[in-house]
Amino acid sequence: MTNQSTAVAIIGAGDIFPAYAKGLAQFGNLRLIGVADARPDAAQGRAAEFALPCMSLDHLLGSEAEIIINLTPPQAHRAVGEAVLKAGKHLYTEKPLAGSYADGAALLALAGACGLRIGCAPDTFLGGAAQAARALVDADRIGRIVAGQACMMERGPDDWHPNPEVFYRPGAGPLMDMGVYYLTQLVQLLGPIARVSGMAHTSWPVRQIPRGPRRGESIKVETPTHLVAGLAFEQGAFITLSTSFDVWKHKSSHIELYGEGGSLVLPDPNQFGGAIEVCEDDGDWLAQAPTAFTGRHRGLGVADMADALRASRPHRASGEMALHVLEAMDAILRAAEQHRPLSLQTRCARPEPVPAGFADSLQYREQGA
Ligand SMILES: NC(=O)c1ccc[n+]([C@@H]2O[C@H](COP(=O)([O-])OP(=O)(O)OC[C@H]3O[C@@H](n4cnc5c(N)ncnc54)[C@H](O)[C@@H]3O)[C@@H](O)[C@H]2O)c1
């Protein structure tokens, strides 16, 4: 801990909280000063587990924290985010930015009016794998990218998350909850999306939790659980994206990009590490292992935002990029309802690639989090 460290605090003491508490501790430029939750018992439990002060929401909003991290469910992101901004704090929120594009746009407008920043997960695109891919794309290793496919298919969080109902409500589902990693990765590599198409399907209107402590309980499904989208990027590439909570197993790659001069296969964009494969023309696949930030680093985006505030530079996991991705997801769902492609209104700049010495600038120390 140094005098220059930025005080941060967390609202939301649920399932993802431990990953943040451990991840934030790896960055010497951050100091986690407390936790609050609408359920005081949840906040007390996490505070005791991580030897942190347990705060009421009002106490936390009035604390010395410069950045408040929002780890509540998506449907609460707008209300919690507005409270944070109205308290004069910068906001870093878990994904998606909000439960709908309208809510996300309202949050960004409020931040702008208050002169405050919004940062938003996912920050996995700052990890070693995504940055190695970015370097290959920027070096034109596979030439102009013309097409690609992205695939996130799984059986849903029914058997591992303590509150799986939330994942089947508007603001979540496989696209908003998981597709957000894939879209963010694609936007950081290729830039903004111009138009989307979409088809959406719900395989089961009521789901039974298949195993675990709540086995056999029913969940009402209120948002599509299998979606196929077409993404037309401004730079010209056309990419298909499949997201599903209806599939036990498959053998598709997470992301493949096809360029005029070769192809690139990327690992899971929900992870910081993973191997990349690249080929030139129809040559052999060459594996490339990333070096920096390949472990578990929830909080890397917060550390970058804190450093950016000190240095008066843009932070990378920006509200603008998160809003663009949210608009794309919202538009895919609307395109599916309306049976027609839709143009997007927002755009965003690609975040700056991570430079050499990035870890040192964040006073990063590996703690096996
Ligand atoms: N669980 C994961 O593995 C995971 C992974 C990545 C990202 N996320 C994201 O993290 C966020 C939280 O997910 P989670 O799985 O921890 O959810 P969770 O349901 O386990 O916990 C959410 C917590 O927020 C609290 N809360 C709800 N509304 C609130 C409000 N208005 N004010 C204060 N507290 C409130 C709840 O009491 C609960 O303790 C979501 O945006 C999710 O997409 C979760």
Coordinates of C-alpha atoms and ligand atoms in Angstrom, one line a residue:
M1 CA 0.0 0.0 0.0
T2 CA 1.4 3.4 -0.9
N3 CA 0.2 7.0 -0.3
Q4 CA -0.7 7.1 -4.0
S5 CA -3.0 4.1 -3.8
T6 CA -6.6 4.7 -4.8
A7 CA -9.3 3.8 -2.3
V8 CA -12.0 1.6 -3.7
A9 CA -15.1 0.0 -2.2
I10 CA -17.6 -2.6 -3.4
I11 CA -21.4 -2.7 -3.4
G12 CA -22.6 -6.3 -3.8
A13 CA -21.2 -9.2 -1.7
G14 CA -22.4 -12.1 -3.7
D15 CA -20.8 -14.9 -5.8
I16 CA -18.2 -12.9 -7.7
F17 CA -17.1 -10.9 -4.6
P18 CA -14.2 -13.2 -3.5
A19 CA -12.6 -13.1 -7.0
Y20 CA -12.6 -9.3 -6.8
A21 CA -11.3 -9.2 -3.2
K22 CA -8.4 -11.5 -4.1
G23 CA -7.8 -9.9 -7.5
L24 CA -7.8 -6.2 -6.3
A25 CA -5.2 -7.2 -3.6
Q26 CA -2.7 -7.9 -6.4
F27 CA -2.5 -4.3 -7.5
G28 CA -0.5 -2.0 -5.2
N29 CA -2.2 1.1 -6.7
L30 CA -5.5 0.0 -5.2
R31 CA -6.8 -0.1 -1.6
L32 CA -10.1 -1.9 -0.9
I33 CA -11.7 -0.1 2.1
G34 CA -15.1 -1.7 2.5
V35 CA -18.1 -3.6 1.3
A36 CA -21.8 -3.0 1.4
D37 CA -24.9 -5.0 0.3
A38 CA -28.6 -4.6 0.3
R39 CA -28.5 -7.7 2.5
P40 CA -26.5 -6.7 5.6
D41 CA -25.8 -10.4 6.4
A42 CA -24.2 -10.9 3.0
A43 CA -22.0 -7.9 3.5
Q44 CA -21.1 -9.0 7.1
G45 CA -20.2 -12.5 5.9
R46 CA -17.8 -11.2 3.1
A47 CA -16.4 -8.5 5.4
A48 CA -15.5 -11.2 8.0
E49 CA -14.1 -13.5 5.3
F50 CA -11.7 -10.9 3.9
A51 CA -11.0 -8.9 7.1
L52 CA -12.7 -5.8 5.6
P53 CA -14.9 -3.1 7.1
C54 CA -18.6 -3.8 6.6
M55 CA -20.4 -0.6 5.7
S56 CA -24.0 0.5 5.2
L57 CA -24.7 1.7 1.7
D58 CA -24.9 5.3 2.9
H59 CA -21.6 5.0 4.8
L60 CA -19.9 3.5 1.8
L61 CA -21.2 6.2 -0.6
G62 CA -19.9 8.9 1.8
S63 CA -16.5 7.1 2.4
E64 CA -13.1 8.1 1.1
A65 CA -13.5 5.7 -1.8
E66 CA -12.7 7.4 -5.2
I67 CA -14.0 4.5 -7.3
I68 CA -17.0 2.3 -6.2
I69 CA -17.2 -1.1 -7.8
N70 CA -20.8 -2.4 -8.5
L71 CA -21.1 -6.2 -8.2
T72 CA -24.9 -6.3 -8.0
P73 CA -27.0 -8.2 -10.6
P74 CA -27.5 -6.4 -14.0
Q75 CA -31.1 -5.5 -13.3
A76 CA -29.8 -3.3 -10.3
H77 CA -26.8 -1.7 -12.2
R78 CA -28.6 1.5 -13.2
A79 CA -30.0 2.3 -9.8
V80 CA -26.8 1.4 -7.9
G81 CA -24.7 3.2 -10.6
E82 CA -26.8 6.4 -10.3
A83 CA -26.4 6.4 -6.5
V84 CA -22.7 6.0 -6.9
L85 CA -22.4 8.9 -9.4
K86 CA -24.7 11.1 -7.4
A87 CA -22.4 10.6 -4.4
G88 CA -19.6 12.1 -6.6
K89 CA -17.7 8.8 -7.0
H90 CA -16.3 7.2 -10.2
L91 CA -18.2 4.0 -11.0
Y92 CA -16.7 0.7 -12.1
T93 CA -19.4 -1.8 -12.8
E94 CA -19.6 -5.5 -13.5
K95 CA -21.0 -6.5 -16.9
P96 CA -23.2 -5.8 -18.6
L97 CA -23.1 -2.0 -18.1
A98 CA -26.9 -2.1 -17.4
G99 CA -29.9 -4.3 -17.9
S100 CA -30.9 -2.4 -21.1
Y101 CA -29.4 0.0 -23.6
A102 CA -31.7 2.8 -22.4
D103 CA -30.4 2.2 -18.8
G104 CA -26.8 2.2 -19.9
A105 CA -27.2 5.3 -21.9
A106 CA -28.8 7.1 -18.9
L107 CA -25.8 6.1 -16.8
L108 CA -23.3 7.5 -19.3
A109 CA -25.3 10.7 -19.6
L110 CA -25.3 11.1 -15.8
A111 CA -21.6 10.5 -15.5
G112 CA -20.9 13.0 -18.3
A113 CA -23.1 15.6 -16.5
C114 CA -21.2 14.9 -13.2
G115 CA -17.8 15.0 -14.7
L116 CA -17.2 11.4 -13.5
R117 CA -15.9 8.2 -15.1
I118 CA -17.5 4.9 -15.7
G119 CA -15.5 1.7 -16.2
C120 CA -17.1 -1.6 -17.0
A121 CA -16.2 -5.3 -17.1
P122 CA -15.2 -7.4 -18.9
D123 CA -11.5 -6.5 -18.5
T124 CA -10.3 -9.8 -19.7
F125 CA -9.3 -8.1 -23.0
L126 CA -6.4 -6.6 -21.0
G127 CA -5.1 -10.1 -20.4
G128 CA -2.1 -11.7 -22.1
A129 CA -4.1 -13.7 -24.6
A130 CA -6.2 -10.9 -25.9
Q131 CA -3.3 -8.5 -26.0
A132 CA -1.2 -11.1 -27.9
A133 CA -4.0 -11.3 -30.4
R134 CA -4.3 -7.6 -30.6
A135 CA -0.6 -7.3 -31.4
L136 CA -0.9 -9.9 -34.2
V137 CA -4.0 -8.0 -35.7
D138 CA -2.3 -4.6 -35.4
A139 CA 0.9 -6.0 -37.1
D140 CA -1.4 -7.2 -40.0
R141 CA -0.2 -10.7 -39.5
I142 CA -3.4 -12.2 -41.1
G143 CA -4.1 -9.1 -43.2
R144 CA -7.4 -7.4 -43.4
I145 CA -9.9 -9.3 -41.4
V146 CA -13.0 -10.1 -43.6
A147 CA -14.9 -12.7 -41.6
G148 CA -15.1 -14.7 -38.4
Q149 CA -17.2 -16.7 -36.0
A150 CA -17.6 -16.6 -32.2
C151 CA -19.3 -19.2 -30.1
M152 CA -20.4 -19.3 -26.5
M153 CA -22.6 -22.3 -25.9
E154 CA -23.1 -24.0 -22.5
R155 CA -25.9 -25.4 -20.4
G156 CA -26.3 -22.3 -18.3
P157 CA -25.5 -21.4 -14.7
D158 CA -28.4 -23.5 -13.3
D159 CA -26.3 -25.9 -11.3
W160 CA -23.5 -23.7 -9.9
H161 CA -24.8 -20.3 -9.2
P162 CA -26.7 -19.7 -5.9
N163 CA -29.2 -17.4 -7.7
P164 CA -29.6 -18.8 -11.2
E165 CA -33.1 -17.2 -11.8
V166 CA -31.4 -13.8 -12.5
F167 CA -29.7 -15.3 -15.6
Y168 CA -33.1 -16.0 -17.2
R169 CA -34.5 -12.5 -16.9
P170 CA -34.1 -9.6 -19.4
G171 CA -30.6 -8.1 -18.8
A172 CA -29.0 -11.5 -18.7
G173 CA -29.5 -14.7 -20.8
P174 CA -26.5 -16.1 -22.7
L175 CA -26.1 -13.0 -24.9
M176 CA -26.0 -10.3 -22.2
D177 CA -24.3 -12.5 -19.5
M178 CA -21.7 -14.2 -21.6
G179 CA -21.8 -12.9 -25.2
V180 CA -20.6 -9.6 -23.7
Y181 CA -17.1 -11.1 -23.3
Y182 CA -17.0 -12.1 -27.0
L183 CA -18.4 -8.8 -28.3
T184 CA -16.0 -6.8 -26.2
Q185 CA -13.1 -8.9 -27.4
L186 CA -14.2 -8.4 -31.1
V187 CA -14.6 -4.7 -30.6
Q188 CA -11.2 -4.3 -29.1
L189 CA -9.7 -6.2 -32.0
L190 CA -11.8 -4.8 -34.9
G191 CA -13.4 -1.5 -33.7
P192 CA -17.1 -0.7 -33.6
I193 CA -20.0 -2.6 -35.1
A194 CA -22.2 -0.9 -37.7
R195 CA -25.2 -3.3 -38.1
V196 CA -26.5 -6.5 -36.5
S197 CA -29.0 -9.2 -37.4
G198 CA -30.4 -11.7 -34.9
M199 CA -32.5 -14.8 -34.5
A200 CA -33.5 -15.9 -31.0
H201 CA -35.0 -19.0 -29.6
T202 CA -36.1 -20.4 -26.2
S203 CA -35.7 -24.2 -26.0
W204 CA -37.5 -24.5 -22.6
P205 CA -39.8 -21.9 -21.2
V206 CA -39.4 -23.5 -17.8
R207 CA -36.1 -25.1 -16.8
Q208 CA -35.4 -27.7 -14.1
I209 CA -32.1 -27.2 -12.2
P210 CA -30.3 -30.4 -13.3
R211 CA -28.0 -31.0 -10.2
G212 CA -26.5 -29.5 -7.1
P213 CA -28.3 -28.4 -3.9
R214 CA -31.3 -27.0 -5.8
R215 CA -31.8 -30.0 -8.1
G216 CA -35.3 -30.3 -9.5
E217 CA -36.4 -26.7 -8.7
S218 CA -38.0 -24.8 -11.6
I219 CA -36.8 -21.5 -13.2
K220 CA -39.2 -19.5 -15.4
V221 CA -37.3 -18.4 -18.6
E222 CA -38.0 -14.7 -19.5
T223 CA -35.3 -14.0 -22.1
P224 CA -34.1 -16.1 -25.1
T225 CA -31.6 -18.9 -24.3
H226 CA -30.3 -19.6 -27.8
L227 CA -29.3 -16.7 -30.2
V228 CA -27.5 -16.5 -33.5
A229 CA -26.4 -13.0 -34.6
G230 CA -24.7 -11.5 -37.6
L231 CA -22.3 -8.6 -36.9
A232 CA -21.2 -6.2 -39.6
F233 CA -18.2 -4.3 -38.4
E234 CA -17.4 -0.8 -39.6
Q235 CA -14.0 -2.0 -40.9
G236 CA -15.8 -4.4 -43.2
A237 CA -15.6 -7.8 -41.4
F238 CA -18.8 -9.9 -41.1
I239 CA -18.8 -12.2 -38.1
T240 CA -21.4 -14.7 -36.8
L241 CA -22.0 -15.0 -33.0
S242 CA -23.8 -17.9 -31.4
T243 CA -24.7 -17.8 -27.7
S244 CA -26.6 -20.4 -25.8
F245 CA -27.6 -21.7 -22.4
D246 CA -29.1 -24.8 -24.1
V247 CA -26.0 -26.9 -25.0
W248 CA -24.2 -29.4 -22.8
K249 CA -21.0 -29.7 -25.0
H250 CA -19.7 -28.7 -28.4
K251 CA -16.4 -28.6 -30.3
S252 CA -16.5 -25.1 -31.8
S253 CA -13.7 -22.6 -31.2
H254 CA -14.4 -19.6 -29.0
I255 CA -13.4 -17.1 -31.6
E256 CA -11.9 -17.5 -35.1
L257 CA -11.0 -14.6 -37.3
Y258 CA -10.3 -15.0 -41.0
G259 CA -8.1 -12.5 -42.8
E260 CA -6.9 -12.0 -46.4
G261 CA -3.5 -13.4 -45.4
G262 CA -4.4 -16.1 -42.8
S263 CA -6.5 -17.1 -39.8
L264 CA -6.4 -16.6 -36.1
V265 CA -8.0 -18.7 -33.3
L266 CA -8.5 -17.1 -29.9
P267 CA -9.1 -18.7 -26.5
D268 CA -12.0 -18.1 -24.1
P269 CA -12.5 -14.3 -23.8
N270 CA -13.8 -14.9 -20.3
Q271 CA -10.2 -15.7 -19.3
F272 CA -7.1 -13.6 -19.2
G273 CA -4.8 -16.3 -20.6
G274 CA -5.0 -19.2 -23.0
A275 CA -3.2 -20.2 -26.2
I276 CA -3.6 -18.5 -29.6
E277 CA -3.1 -20.2 -32.9
V278 CA -2.3 -18.4 -36.1
C279 CA -1.6 -19.4 -39.7
E280 CA -0.5 -17.5 -42.7
D281 CA -2.5 -18.4 -45.9
D282 CA -3.1 -22.2 -45.8
G283 CA 0.1 -22.8 -43.8
D284 CA 0.5 -24.8 -40.6
W285 CA -1.1 -23.6 -37.4
L286 CA 1.5 -22.0 -35.1
A287 CA 0.7 -21.8 -31.3
Q288 CA 1.5 -18.6 -29.5
A289 CA 1.5 -18.5 -25.7
P290 CA 0.9 -15.2 -24.0
T291 CA 3.2 -14.0 -21.3
A292 CA 1.7 -11.2 -19.1
F293 CA -1.6 -11.4 -17.1
T294 CA -2.5 -15.0 -17.8
G295 CA -3.9 -15.9 -14.4
R296 CA -7.0 -14.7 -12.5
H297 CA -7.0 -10.9 -12.3
R298 CA -10.5 -9.6 -11.6
G299 CA -9.8 -6.0 -10.9
L300 CA -7.2 -5.4 -13.7
G301 CA -9.7 -3.0 -15.3
V302 CA -10.2 -1.1 -12.0
A303 CA -6.4 -0.9 -11.5
D304 CA -6.0 0.6 -15.1
M305 CA -8.9 3.0 -14.3
A306 CA -7.2 4.2 -11.1
D307 CA -3.9 4.7 -12.9
A308 CA -5.7 6.5 -15.8
L309 CA -7.3 8.9 -13.3
R310 CA -3.9 9.7 -11.8
A311 CA -2.3 10.1 -15.3
S312 CA -5.3 12.0 -16.8
R313 CA -5.5 9.5 -19.7
P314 CA -8.5 7.4 -20.9
H315 CA -9.0 4.1 -19.1
R316 CA -9.3 1.1 -21.3
A317 CA -12.4 -0.8 -20.0
S318 CA -14.5 2.3 -20.7
G319 CA -18.1 3.1 -20.3
E320 CA -18.2 4.1 -24.0
M321 CA -17.1 0.7 -25.2
A322 CA -19.4 -1.0 -22.7
L323 CA -22.4 1.1 -24.0
H324 CA -21.6 0.2 -27.6
V325 CA -21.4 -3.5 -26.7
L326 CA -24.7 -3.2 -24.7
E327 CA -26.4 -1.4 -27.7
A328 CA -25.2 -4.3 -30.0
M329 CA -26.7 -6.9 -27.6
D330 CA -29.9 -4.9 -27.2
A331 CA -30.1 -4.5 -31.0
I332 CA -29.5 -8.3 -31.6
L333 CA -32.5 -9.0 -29.4
R334 CA -34.7 -6.3 -31.1
A335 CA -33.5 -7.5 -34.6
A336 CA -34.7 -11.0 -33.6
E337 CA -38.1 -9.7 -32.5
Q338 CA -38.5 -7.5 -35.6
H339 CA -37.1 -10.0 -38.2
R340 CA -34.8 -7.4 -39.7
P341 CA -31.2 -6.2 -39.4
L342 CA -30.6 -3.0 -37.3
S343 CA -28.0 -0.2 -37.5
L344 CA -26.3 0.9 -34.3
Q345 CA -26.3 4.5 -33.1
T346 CA -23.2 4.4 -30.9
R347 CA -19.6 3.8 -31.7
C348 CA -16.4 3.8 -29.7
A349 CA -12.7 4.0 -30.1
R350 CA -10.6 0.8 -29.7
P351 CA -8.9 0.9 -26.3
E352 CA -5.2 1.5 -26.4
P353 CA -3.2 -1.7 -26.4
V354 CA -1.4 -2.6 -23.1
P355 CA 2.1 -1.2 -23.2
A356 CA 5.3 -2.8 -21.9
G357 CA 5.7 -2.0 -18.2
F358 CA 2.0 -2.0 -17.6
A359 CA 2.2 -4.4 -14.7
D360 CA 4.8 -2.2 -12.9
S361 CA 2.7 0.9 -13.4
L362 CA -0.1 -0.8 -11.5
Q363 CA 2.3 -2.1 -8.8
Y364 CA 1.2 -5.6 -9.7
R365 CA 2.4 -8.5 -7.6
E366 CA 1.3 -12.0 -8.3
Q367 CA -0.5 -13.6 -5.4
G368 CA -2.1 -16.6 -7.1
A369 CA -5.6 -15.1 -6.8
Ligands
LIG1 N1 -20.8 -15.0 -10.4 C1 -19.9 -15.0 -11.4 O1 -19.2 -16.0 -11.7 C2 -19.8 -13.7 -12.2 C3 -18.7 -13.7 -13.1 C4 -18.5 -12.5 -13.8 C5 -19.3 -11.5 -13.6 N2 -20.3 -11.5 -12.8 C6 -21.2 -10.3 -12.7 O2 -21.1 -9.8 -11.3 C7 -22.4 -9.2 -11.0 C8 -22.8 -9.9 -9.7 O3 -23.0 -11.3 -9.9 P1 -23.0 -12.3 -8.7 O4 -22.9 -13.7 -9.4 O5 -22.0 -12.0 -7.7 O6 -24.5 -12.1 -8.2 P2 -25.1 -12.6 -6.8 O7 -26.6 -12.7 -7.0 O8 -24.4 -13.7 -6.3 O9 -24.8 -11.3 -5.8 C9 -25.3 -10.0 -6.0 C10 -25.4 -9.3 -4.7 O10 -25.8 -8.0 -4.9 C11 -26.8 -7.6 -3.9 N3 -27.7 -6.6 -4.4 C12 -28.7 -6.8 -5.2 N4 -29.3 -5.6 -5.5 C13 -28.7 -4.7 -4.7 C14 -28.8 -3.3 -4.5 N5 -29.8 -2.6 -5.2 N6 -28.0 -2.6 -3.7 C15 -27.0 -3.3 -3.0 N7 -26.8 -4.7 -3.1 C16 -27.6 -5.3 -4.0 C17 -27.4 -8.9 -3.5 O11 -28.0 -8.9 -2.2 C18 -26.3 -9.9 -3.6 O12 -25.6 -10.1 -2.4 C19 -23.3 -9.4 -12.2 O13 -23.3 -8.2 -12.9 C20 -22.7 -10.5 -12.9 O14 -22.9 -10.5 -14.3 C21 -20.6 -12.6 -12.0

